[in-house]
PDB file of C-alpha atoms and ligand atoms in Angstrom:
ATOM      1  CA  UNK A   1      -8.620 -27.229   5.555  1.00 47.00           C
ATOM      2  CA  UNK A   2      -9.909 -24.672   8.209  1.00 46.00           C
ATOM      3  CA  UNK A   3     -12.074 -22.117   6.490  1.00 45.00           C
ATOM      4  CA  UNK A   4     -14.931 -21.560   8.858  1.00 47.00           C
ATOM      5  CA  UNK A   5     -14.584 -19.622  12.233  1.00 50.00           C
ATOM      6  CA  UNK A   6     -17.770 -18.818  14.180  1.00 55.00           C
ATOM      7  CA  UNK A   7     -17.659 -14.959  14.020  1.00 75.00           C
ATOM      8  CA  UNK A   8     -19.760 -12.268  12.688  1.00 89.00           C
ATOM      9  CA  UNK A   9     -16.883 -10.085  11.396  1.00 95.00           C
ATOM     10  CA  UNK A  10     -17.266  -9.188   7.783  1.00 97.00           C
ATOM     11  CA  UNK A  11     -14.940  -7.063   5.632  1.00 97.00           C
ATOM     12  CA  UNK A  12     -16.366  -4.417   3.291  1.00 98.00           C
ATOM     13  CA  UNK A  13     -14.911  -5.701  -0.116  1.00 98.00           C
ATOM     14  CA  UNK A  14     -14.680  -3.759  -3.206  1.00 98.00           C
ATOM     15  CA  UNK A  15     -13.451  -6.610  -5.472  1.00 97.00           C
ATOM     16  CA  UNK A  16     -11.125  -9.655  -5.724  1.00 97.00           C
ATOM     17  CA  UNK A  17      -8.455 -10.369  -8.254  1.00 96.00           C
ATOM     18  CA  UNK A  18      -7.678 -14.086  -8.625  1.00 95.00           C
ATOM     19  CA  UNK A  19      -4.314 -13.798 -10.260  1.00 94.00           C
ATOM     20  CA  UNK A  20      -2.541 -10.758  -9.172  1.00 95.00           C
ATOM     21  CA  UNK A  21       0.987 -10.388 -10.275  1.00 94.00           C
ATOM     22  CA  UNK A  22       2.000  -6.894  -9.086  1.00 93.00           C
ATOM     23  CA  UNK A  23       1.008  -6.889  -5.527  1.00 93.00           C
ATOM     24  CA  UNK A  24       3.618  -8.886  -3.763  1.00 95.00           C
ATOM     25  CA  UNK A  25       5.882 -11.766  -4.619  1.00 96.00           C
ATOM     26  CA  UNK A  26       4.487 -14.615  -7.008  1.00 97.00           C
ATOM     27  CA  UNK A  27       0.947 -14.994  -8.179  1.00 97.00           C
ATOM     28  CA  UNK A  28      -1.399 -13.635  -5.525  1.00 98.00           C
ATOM     29  CA  UNK A  29      -5.038 -13.714  -4.521  1.00 98.00           C
ATOM     30  CA  UNK A  30      -5.603  -9.884  -4.130  1.00 98.00           C
ATOM     31  CA  UNK A  31      -8.527  -8.554  -1.857  1.00 98.00           C
ATOM     32  CA  UNK A  32      -9.407  -4.949  -2.594  1.00 98.00           C
ATOM     33  CA  UNK A  33     -11.043  -3.504   0.529  1.00 98.00           C
ATOM     34  CA  UNK A  34     -13.441  -0.674   0.376  1.00 98.00           C
ATOM     35  CA  UNK A  35     -12.845   2.723   1.934  1.00 98.00           C
ATOM     36  CA  UNK A  36      -9.934   5.223   1.862  1.00 98.00           C
ATOM     37  CA  UNK A  37      -9.503   8.522   3.644  1.00 97.00           C
ATOM     38  CA  UNK A  38      -6.935   9.831   1.248  1.00 97.00           C
ATOM     39  CA  UNK A  39      -7.667  11.547  -2.054  1.00 97.00           C
ATOM     40  CA  UNK A  40      -4.681  11.026  -4.166  1.00 97.00           C
ATOM     41  CA  UNK A  41      -4.834  13.076  -7.333  1.00 97.00           C
ATOM     42  CA  UNK A  42      -3.623  10.160  -9.325  1.00 96.00           C
ATOM     43  CA  UNK A  43      -5.715   7.460  -7.666  1.00 96.00           C
ATOM     44  CA  UNK A  44      -6.938   5.026 -10.279  1.00 93.00           C
ATOM     45  CA  UNK A  45      -9.484   3.432  -7.903  1.00 93.00           C
ATOM     46  CA  UNK A  46     -11.678   6.237  -6.809  1.00 96.00           C
ATOM     47  CA  UNK A  47     -14.532   3.792  -6.615  1.00 96.00           C
ATOM     48  CA  UNK A  48     -12.936   2.356  -3.433  1.00 97.00           C
ATOM     49  CA  UNK A  49     -13.010   5.839  -1.633  1.00 97.00           C
ATOM     50  CA  UNK A  50     -16.451   5.561  -0.107  1.00 96.00           C
ATOM     51  CA  UNK A  51     -16.145   4.079   3.350  1.00 96.00           C
ATOM     52  CA  UNK A  52     -19.698   2.730   3.821  1.00 94.00           C
ATOM     53  CA  UNK A  53     -19.949   1.069   0.358  1.00 96.00           C
ATOM     54  CA  UNK A  54     -18.606  -2.324  -0.687  1.00 96.00           C
ATOM     55  CA  UNK A  55     -19.957  -5.780  -0.187  1.00 97.00           C
ATOM     56  CA  UNK A  56     -19.860  -7.500   3.201  1.00 98.00           C
ATOM     57  CA  UNK A  57     -17.821 -10.736   2.946  1.00 98.00           C
ATOM     58  CA  UNK A  58     -16.590 -12.896   5.854  1.00 98.00           C
ATOM     59  CA  UNK A  59     -12.888 -14.118   6.130  1.00 98.00           C
ATOM     60  CA  UNK A  60     -14.086 -17.686   5.785  1.00 97.00           C
ATOM     61  CA  UNK A  61     -15.686 -16.830   2.530  1.00 97.00           C
ATOM     62  CA  UNK A  62     -12.678 -15.213   1.243  1.00 98.00           C
ATOM     63  CA  UNK A  63     -10.581 -18.280   2.129  1.00 98.00           C
ATOM     64  CA  UNK A  64     -12.992 -20.470   0.340  1.00 97.00           C
ATOM     65  CA  UNK A  65     -12.364 -18.390  -2.768  1.00 97.00           C
ATOM     66  CA  UNK A  66      -8.682 -18.651  -2.270  1.00 97.00           C
ATOM     67  CA  UNK A  67      -8.941 -22.403  -1.984  1.00 96.00           C
ATOM     68  CA  UNK A  68     -10.549 -22.725  -5.469  1.00 95.00           C
ATOM     69  CA  UNK A  69      -7.230 -21.930  -7.139  1.00 94.00           C
ATOM     70  CA  UNK A  70      -4.733 -22.381  -4.348  1.00 94.00           C
ATOM     71  CA  UNK A  71      -2.266 -24.310  -6.584  1.00 94.00           C
ATOM     72  CA  UNK A  72      -1.618 -21.111  -8.564  1.00 94.00           C
ATOM     73  CA  UNK A  73      -0.500 -19.377  -5.364  1.00 96.00           C
ATOM     74  CA  UNK A  74       2.238 -21.807  -4.136  1.00 90.00           C
ATOM     75  CA  UNK A  75       4.929 -19.120  -4.724  1.00 94.00           C
ATOM     76  CA  UNK A  76       2.523 -16.221  -3.895  1.00 97.00           C
ATOM     77  CA  UNK A  77      -0.145 -15.818  -1.208  1.00 98.00           C
ATOM     78  CA  UNK A  78      -2.849 -13.355  -0.203  1.00 98.00           C
ATOM     79  CA  UNK A  79      -2.380  -9.509  -0.644  1.00 98.00           C
ATOM     80  CA  UNK A  80      -4.932  -7.137   0.902  1.00 98.00           C
ATOM     81  CA  UNK A  81      -5.089  -3.737  -0.747  1.00 98.00           C
ATOM     82  CA  UNK A  82      -7.665  -1.165  -1.486  1.00 94.00           C
ATOM     83  CA  UNK A  83      -8.889   1.355  -0.782  1.00 96.00           C
ATOM     84  CA  UNK A  84      -7.041   1.305   2.476  1.00 98.00           C
ATOM     85  CA  UNK A  85      -6.934  -2.061   4.208  1.00 98.00           C
ATOM     86  CA  UNK A  86      -5.744  -0.866   7.630  1.00 98.00           C
ATOM     87  CA  UNK A  87      -9.233   0.663   8.135  1.00 98.00           C
ATOM     88  CA  UNK A  88     -10.553  -2.907   8.801  1.00 98.00           C
ATOM     89  CA  UNK A  89      -8.099  -4.355  11.270  1.00 98.00           C
ATOM     90  CA  UNK A  90     -10.567  -6.818  12.843  1.00 98.00           C
ATOM     91  CA  UNK A  91     -11.369  -8.236   9.493  1.00 98.00           C
ATOM     92  CA  UNK A  92      -7.676  -8.411   8.597  1.00 98.00           C
ATOM     93  CA  UNK A  93      -6.783 -10.182  11.832  1.00 98.00           C
ATOM     94  CA  UNK A  94      -9.274 -12.812  11.190  1.00 98.00           C
ATOM     95  CA  UNK A  95      -8.405 -13.393   7.592  1.00 98.00           C
ATOM     96  CA  UNK A  96      -4.800 -13.577   8.164  1.00 98.00           C
ATOM     97  CA  UNK A  97      -5.299 -15.876  11.174  1.00 98.00           C
ATOM     98  CA  UNK A  98      -7.027 -18.406   8.800  1.00 98.00           C
ATOM     99  CA  UNK A  99      -4.292 -17.841   6.163  1.00 98.00           C
ATOM    100  CA  UNK A 100      -1.505 -18.478   8.572  1.00 98.00           C
ATOM    101  CA  UNK A 101      -3.132 -21.795   9.625  1.00 97.00           C
ATOM    102  CA  UNK A 102      -2.575 -22.812   6.056  1.00 96.00           C
ATOM    103  CA  UNK A 103       0.924 -21.359   5.938  1.00 97.00           C
ATOM    104  CA  UNK A 104      -0.026 -18.817   3.411  1.00 98.00           C
ATOM    105  CA  UNK A 105       2.106 -15.795   2.729  1.00 98.00           C
ATOM    106  CA  UNK A 106       0.340 -12.678   3.726  1.00 98.00           C
ATOM    107  CA  UNK A 107       0.949  -9.073   2.442  1.00 98.00           C
ATOM    108  CA  UNK A 108      -0.671  -5.725   3.157  1.00 98.00           C
ATOM    109  CA  UNK A 109      -0.376  -3.004   0.512  1.00 98.00           C
ATOM    110  CA  UNK A 110      -1.115   0.272   2.380  1.00 98.00           C
ATOM    111  CA  UNK A 111      -0.699   4.050   2.370  1.00 98.00           C
ATOM    112  CA  UNK A 112      -0.074   3.739   6.221  1.00 98.00           C
ATOM    113  CA  UNK A 113      -2.556   6.848   6.839  1.00 98.00           C
ATOM    114  CA  UNK A 114      -4.608   5.036   9.582  1.00 98.00           C
ATOM    115  CA  UNK A 115      -1.540   4.743  11.809  1.00 98.00           C
ATOM    116  CA  UNK A 116      -2.632   6.072  15.115  1.00 95.00           C
ATOM    117  CA  UNK A 117      -0.038   5.170  17.800  1.00 95.00           C
ATOM    118  CA  UNK A 118      -1.786   7.506  20.290  1.00 96.00           C
ATOM    119  CA  UNK A 119      -4.898   5.026  20.171  1.00 97.00           C
ATOM    120  CA  UNK A 120      -3.841   2.085  22.295  1.00 97.00           C
ATOM    121  CA  UNK A 121      -6.663  -0.104  21.250  1.00 97.00           C
ATOM    122  CA  UNK A 122      -6.042   0.430  17.602  1.00 98.00           C
ATOM    123  CA  UNK A 123      -2.323  -0.186  18.113  1.00 98.00           C
ATOM    124  CA  UNK A 124      -2.887  -3.342  19.983  1.00 98.00           C
ATOM    125  CA  UNK A 125      -4.833  -4.678  17.078  1.00 98.00           C
ATOM    126  CA  UNK A 126      -2.114  -3.471  14.659  1.00 98.00           C
ATOM    127  CA  UNK A 127       0.470  -5.266  16.764  1.00 98.00           C
ATOM    128  CA  UNK A 128      -1.518  -8.511  16.655  1.00 98.00           C
ATOM    129  CA  UNK A 129      -1.942  -8.064  12.877  1.00 98.00           C
ATOM    130  CA  UNK A 130       1.828  -7.651  12.512  1.00 98.00           C
ATOM    131  CA  UNK A 131       2.491 -10.943  14.057  1.00 98.00           C
ATOM    132  CA  UNK A 132       0.857 -12.701  11.083  1.00 98.00           C
ATOM    133  CA  UNK A 133       2.042 -10.324   8.276  1.00 98.00           C
ATOM    134  CA  UNK A 134       4.818 -11.379   6.118  1.00 98.00           C
ATOM    135  CA  UNK A 135       5.203  -8.334   4.080  1.00 98.00           C
ATOM    136  CA  UNK A 136       4.023  -4.673   3.975  1.00 98.00           C
ATOM    137  CA  UNK A 137       3.973  -2.783   0.752  1.00 98.00           C
ATOM    138  CA  UNK A 138       4.074   0.870   1.836  1.00 98.00           C
ATOM    139  CA  UNK A 139       3.073   3.565  -0.619  1.00 98.00           C
ATOM    140  CA  UNK A 140       4.838   6.907   0.142  1.00 98.00           C
ATOM    141  CA  UNK A 141       3.180   9.395  -2.017  1.00 98.00           C
ATOM    142  CA  UNK A 142       5.465  12.393  -1.411  1.00 98.00           C
ATOM    143  CA  UNK A 143       8.223  12.892   1.220  1.00 98.00           C
ATOM    144  CA  UNK A 144       7.552  16.585   1.639  1.00 98.00           C
ATOM    145  CA  UNK A 145       4.655  17.402   4.197  1.00 98.00           C
ATOM    146  CA  UNK A 146       3.166  20.213   2.221  1.00 98.00           C
ATOM    147  CA  UNK A 147       3.411  18.443  -1.237  1.00 98.00           C
ATOM    148  CA  UNK A 148       1.962  15.367   0.297  1.00 98.00           C
ATOM    149  CA  UNK A 149      -1.145  17.351   1.693  1.00 98.00           C
ATOM    150  CA  UNK A 150      -1.637  19.027  -1.782  1.00 98.00           C
ATOM    151  CA  UNK A 151      -1.394  15.643  -3.499  1.00 98.00           C
ATOM    152  CA  UNK A 152      -3.488  13.464  -1.173  1.00 98.00           C
ATOM    153  CA  UNK A 153      -5.387  15.802   1.041  1.00 98.00           C
ATOM    154  CA  UNK A 154      -3.673  14.282   4.163  1.00 98.00           C
ATOM    155  CA  UNK A 155      -0.522  14.889   6.139  1.00 97.00           C
ATOM    156  CA  UNK A 156       2.393  12.339   5.783  1.00 98.00           C
ATOM    157  CA  UNK A 157       3.739  12.469   9.463  1.00 96.00           C
ATOM    158  CA  UNK A 158       2.003   9.315  10.679  1.00 96.00           C
ATOM    159  CA  UNK A 159       2.842   7.610   7.392  1.00 98.00           C
ATOM    160  CA  UNK A 160       6.559   8.297   8.012  1.00 98.00           C
ATOM    161  CA  UNK A 161       6.091   7.083  11.569  1.00 98.00           C
ATOM    162  CA  UNK A 162       4.422   3.959  10.524  1.00 98.00           C
ATOM    163  CA  UNK A 163       7.529   3.187   8.282  1.00 98.00           C
ATOM    164  CA  UNK A 164       9.679   3.507  11.466  1.00 98.00           C
ATOM    165  CA  UNK A 165       7.085   1.374  13.438  1.00 98.00           C
ATOM    166  CA  UNK A 166       7.585  -1.396  10.820  1.00 98.00           C
ATOM    167  CA  UNK A 167      11.325  -0.986  11.020  1.00 98.00           C
ATOM    168  CA  UNK A 168      11.208  -1.513  14.751  1.00 98.00           C
ATOM    169  CA  UNK A 169       9.035  -4.551  14.400  1.00 97.00           C
ATOM    170  CA  UNK A 170      11.339  -6.044  11.612  1.00 97.00           C
ATOM    171  CA  UNK A 171       8.489  -6.420   9.184  1.00 98.00           C
ATOM    172  CA  UNK A 172       9.808  -6.652   5.597  1.00 98.00           C
ATOM    173  CA  UNK A 173       8.762  -3.703   3.631  1.00 98.00           C
ATOM    174  CA  UNK A 174       8.640  -2.830  -0.110  1.00 98.00           C
ATOM    175  CA  UNK A 175       8.364   0.753  -0.669  1.00 98.00           C
ATOM    176  CA  UNK A 176       6.291   2.010  -3.508  1.00 98.00           C
ATOM    177  CA  UNK A 177       6.299   5.433  -5.162  1.00 98.00           C
ATOM    178  CA  UNK A 178       4.411   6.741  -8.132  1.00 98.00           C
ATOM    179  CA  UNK A 179       6.364   9.195 -10.168  1.00 98.00           C
ATOM    180  CA  UNK A 180       3.899  11.897 -11.801  1.00 98.00           C
ATOM    181  CA  UNK A 181       5.294  14.460 -14.123  1.00 97.00           C
ATOM    182  CA  UNK A 182       5.644  17.917 -12.461  1.00 96.00           C
ATOM    183  CA  UNK A 183       3.989  16.676  -9.204  1.00 96.00           C
ATOM    184  CA  UNK A 184       6.329  13.953  -7.772  1.00 97.00           C
ATOM    185  CA  UNK A 185       9.253  14.082 -10.051  1.00 97.00           C
ATOM    186  CA  UNK A 186      11.423  16.822  -8.448  1.00 97.00           C
ATOM    187  CA  UNK A 187      14.743  15.091  -7.793  1.00 97.00           C
ATOM    188  CA  UNK A 188      15.458  17.042  -4.784  1.00 97.00           C
ATOM    189  CA  UNK A 189      12.436  15.486  -3.216  1.00 98.00           C
ATOM    190  CA  UNK A 190      13.150  12.063  -4.757  1.00 98.00           C
ATOM    191  CA  UNK A 191      16.610  12.321  -3.163  1.00 97.00           C
ATOM    192  CA  UNK A 192      15.021  13.108   0.192  1.00 97.00           C
ATOM    193  CA  UNK A 193      12.616  10.177  -0.212  1.00 98.00           C
ATOM    194  CA  UNK A 194      15.635   7.914  -0.793  1.00 98.00           C
ATOM    195  CA  UNK A 195      17.433   9.428   2.184  1.00 97.00           C
ATOM    196  CA  UNK A 196      14.420   8.555   4.288  1.00 98.00           C
ATOM    197  CA  UNK A 197      13.948   5.058   3.190  1.00 97.00           C
ATOM    198  CA  UNK A 198      17.739   4.299   3.246  1.00 97.00           C
ATOM    199  CA  UNK A 199      17.493   4.601   6.980  1.00 97.00           C
ATOM    200  CA  UNK A 200      15.065   1.627   7.116  1.00 98.00           C
ATOM    201  CA  UNK A 201      16.722  -1.695   8.018  1.00 97.00           C
ATOM    202  CA  UNK A 202      13.658  -3.612   6.836  1.00 97.00           C
ATOM    203  CA  UNK A 203      13.642  -2.466   3.246  1.00 97.00           C
ATOM    204  CA  UNK A 204      13.457  -5.451   0.911  1.00 97.00           C
ATOM    205  CA  UNK A 205      12.548  -3.703  -2.398  1.00 97.00           C
ATOM    206  CA  UNK A 206      11.728  -0.375  -4.050  1.00 97.00           C
ATOM    207  CA  UNK A 207       9.010  -0.085  -6.641  1.00 97.00           C
ATOM    208  CA  UNK A 208       9.179   3.222  -8.628  1.00 98.00           C
ATOM    209  CA  UNK A 209       6.037   3.267 -10.710  1.00 97.00           C
ATOM    210  CA  UNK A 210       5.041   5.423 -13.574  1.00 97.00           C
ATOM    211  CA  UNK A 211       1.961   7.635 -13.628  1.00 97.00           C
ATOM    212  CA  UNK A 212      -0.643   6.588 -15.954  1.00 94.00           C
ATOM    213  CA  UNK A 213      -4.006   7.940 -16.971  1.00 91.00           C
ATOM    214  CA  UNK A 214      -5.936   4.703 -17.111  1.00 88.00           C
ATOM    215  CA  UNK A 215      -8.082   5.635 -14.053  1.00 86.00           C
ATOM    216  CA  UNK A 216      -9.468   8.788 -15.718  1.00 90.00           C
ATOM    217  CA  UNK A 217     -12.579   7.079 -17.214  1.00 91.00           C
ATOM    218  CA  UNK A 218     -13.684   6.069 -13.684  1.00 93.00           C
ATOM    219  CA  UNK A 219     -13.625   9.737 -12.654  1.00 95.00           C
ATOM    220  CA  UNK A 220     -15.938  10.661 -15.455  1.00 93.00           C
ATOM    221  CA  UNK A 221     -18.302   7.765 -14.642  1.00 94.00           C
ATOM    222  CA  UNK A 222     -18.460   8.838 -10.966  1.00 94.00           C
ATOM    223  CA  UNK A 223     -18.684  12.560 -11.827  1.00 95.00           C
ATOM    224  CA  UNK A 224     -15.624  13.458  -9.947  1.00 95.00           C
ATOM    225  CA  UNK A 225     -13.342  16.067 -11.362  1.00 95.00           C
ATOM    226  CA  UNK A 226      -9.892  14.726 -12.463  1.00 96.00           C
ATOM    227  CA  UNK A 227      -7.272  16.986 -10.904  1.00 95.00           C
ATOM    228  CA  UNK A 228      -4.455  15.817 -13.415  1.00 96.00           C
ATOM    229  CA  UNK A 229      -6.372  16.417 -16.519  1.00 93.00           C
ATOM    230  CA  UNK A 230      -3.304  18.053 -18.254  1.00 92.00           C
ATOM    231  CA  UNK A 231      -0.537  15.809 -16.907  1.00 96.00           C
ATOM    232  CA  UNK A 232       0.858  13.303 -19.448  1.00 96.00           C
ATOM    233  CA  UNK A 233       1.809   9.724 -18.477  1.00 96.00           C
ATOM    234  CA  UNK A 234       5.356   9.163 -17.174  1.00 97.00           C
ATOM    235  CA  UNK A 235       7.466   7.686 -19.777  1.00 97.00           C
ATOM    236  CA  UNK A 236       9.898   4.938 -18.988  1.00 96.00           C
ATOM    237  CA  UNK A 237      13.293   6.410 -19.716  1.00 97.00           C
ATOM    238  CA  UNK A 238      12.435   9.410 -17.496  1.00 97.00           C
ATOM    239  CA  UNK A 239      11.172   7.144 -14.881  1.00 98.00           C
ATOM    240  CA  UNK A 240      14.507   5.322 -14.751  1.00 97.00           C
ATOM    241  CA  UNK A 241      16.346   8.627 -14.456  1.00 97.00           C
ATOM    242  CA  UNK A 242      14.076   9.559 -11.643  1.00 98.00           C
ATOM    243  CA  UNK A 243      14.582   6.332  -9.817  1.00 98.00           C
ATOM    244  CA  UNK A 244      18.452   7.096  -9.797  1.00 98.00           C
ATOM    245  CA  UNK A 245      17.719  10.172  -7.484  1.00 98.00           C
ATOM    246  CA  UNK A 246      15.958   7.898  -4.976  1.00 98.00           C
ATOM    247  CA  UNK A 247      18.672   5.248  -5.267  1.00 98.00           C
ATOM    248  CA  UNK A 248      21.245   7.882  -4.638  1.00 97.00           C
ATOM    249  CA  UNK A 249      19.486   9.072  -1.567  1.00 97.00           C
ATOM    250  CA  UNK A 250      19.350   5.491  -0.237  1.00 97.00           C
ATOM    251  CA  UNK A 251      22.948   4.958  -1.086  1.00 97.00           C
ATOM    252  CA  UNK A 252      24.099   8.186   0.564  1.00 96.00           C
ATOM    253  CA  UNK A 253      21.994   7.449   3.719  1.00 96.00           C
ATOM    254  CA  UNK A 254      23.586   4.058   4.119  1.00 95.00           C
ATOM    255  CA  UNK A 255      27.031   5.647   3.783  1.00 94.00           C
ATOM    256  CA  UNK A 256      25.889   8.597   5.751  1.00 88.00           C
ATOM    257  CA  UNK A 257      27.210  11.065   3.099  1.00 77.00           C
ATOM    258  CA  UNK A 258      24.391  13.666   2.263  1.00 72.00           C
ATOM    259  CA  UNK A 259      24.783  14.499  -1.349  1.00 70.00           C
ATOM    260  CA  UNK A 260      23.395  17.152  -3.530  1.00 58.00           C
ATOM    261  CA  UNK A 261      21.772  16.854  -6.871  1.00 57.00           C
TER     262      UNK A 261
HETATM  263  S1  SF4 B 301      -4.281   5.844  -0.812  1.00 97.19           S
HETATM  264 FE1  SF4 B 301      -4.577   4.553  -2.598  1.00 97.19          FE
HETATM  265  S2  SF4 B 301      -6.752   4.038  -2.749  1.00 97.19           S
HETATM  266 FE2  SF4 B 301      -6.458   5.827  -1.324  1.00 97.19          FE
HETATM  267  S3  SF4 B 301      -6.727   7.664  -2.693  1.00 97.19           S
HETATM  268 FE3  SF4 B 301      -4.563   7.110  -2.553  1.00 97.19          FE
HETATM  269  S4  SF4 B 301      -4.154   5.821  -4.349  1.00 97.19           S
HETATM  270 FE4  SF4 B 301      -6.374   5.803  -4.040  1.00 97.19          FE
END
């Protein structure tokens, strides 16, 4: 197998999970990249935020790690997540080039925040990356611009434009959304989210995830204030009800019948 390419590109890697089962189809080799410009209040990986941290690792080295257990990934593949993987396009292009030589399924789990269509050089690289990407898992944190800013510290306009870009490129997309009690569970907004994603022709799946508090300990360890201190975890029955609002938005968009909740 081709695992070595003479290049100096190295990714800043936070960690690797050898047997991921929630980051794309099948059992996956999951690479967590270091660095994220967002500050989602519910983020359970605040240790991935710092952009200049992480361990430098070459794409060839990552492929060697993949190779060790490759029989496990026959129905899965490689997922890059983070942190924010799209901050490291050169690394991703080289990693996915090696992966595609071996016919490995490739997936990017992203918030879409780095999408910068006005930057031609960046967009050219993104276009190249998309030619070797089989699936994008796009996390839409909140459909409302102001609420999104409050929740993540960043606007959502480029994230939504990124969704349309993927649609135009016909890249299969899974949309992910975390439902947080009193923060992202307003059914009017969830319906609007559904209305937005119902317009995407490349939508393959919708993951509606419950907020949990398992990341809290990391904040204490890092000395970062936890903004959702008083927010309880999302329970499953409520989550299923909330998901219905999104599904109704998708259905109405596809039938072009704006509904009301
Ligand atoms: S985009 Fe992901 S890694 Fe970045 S702050 Fe939000 S949840 Fe955390």
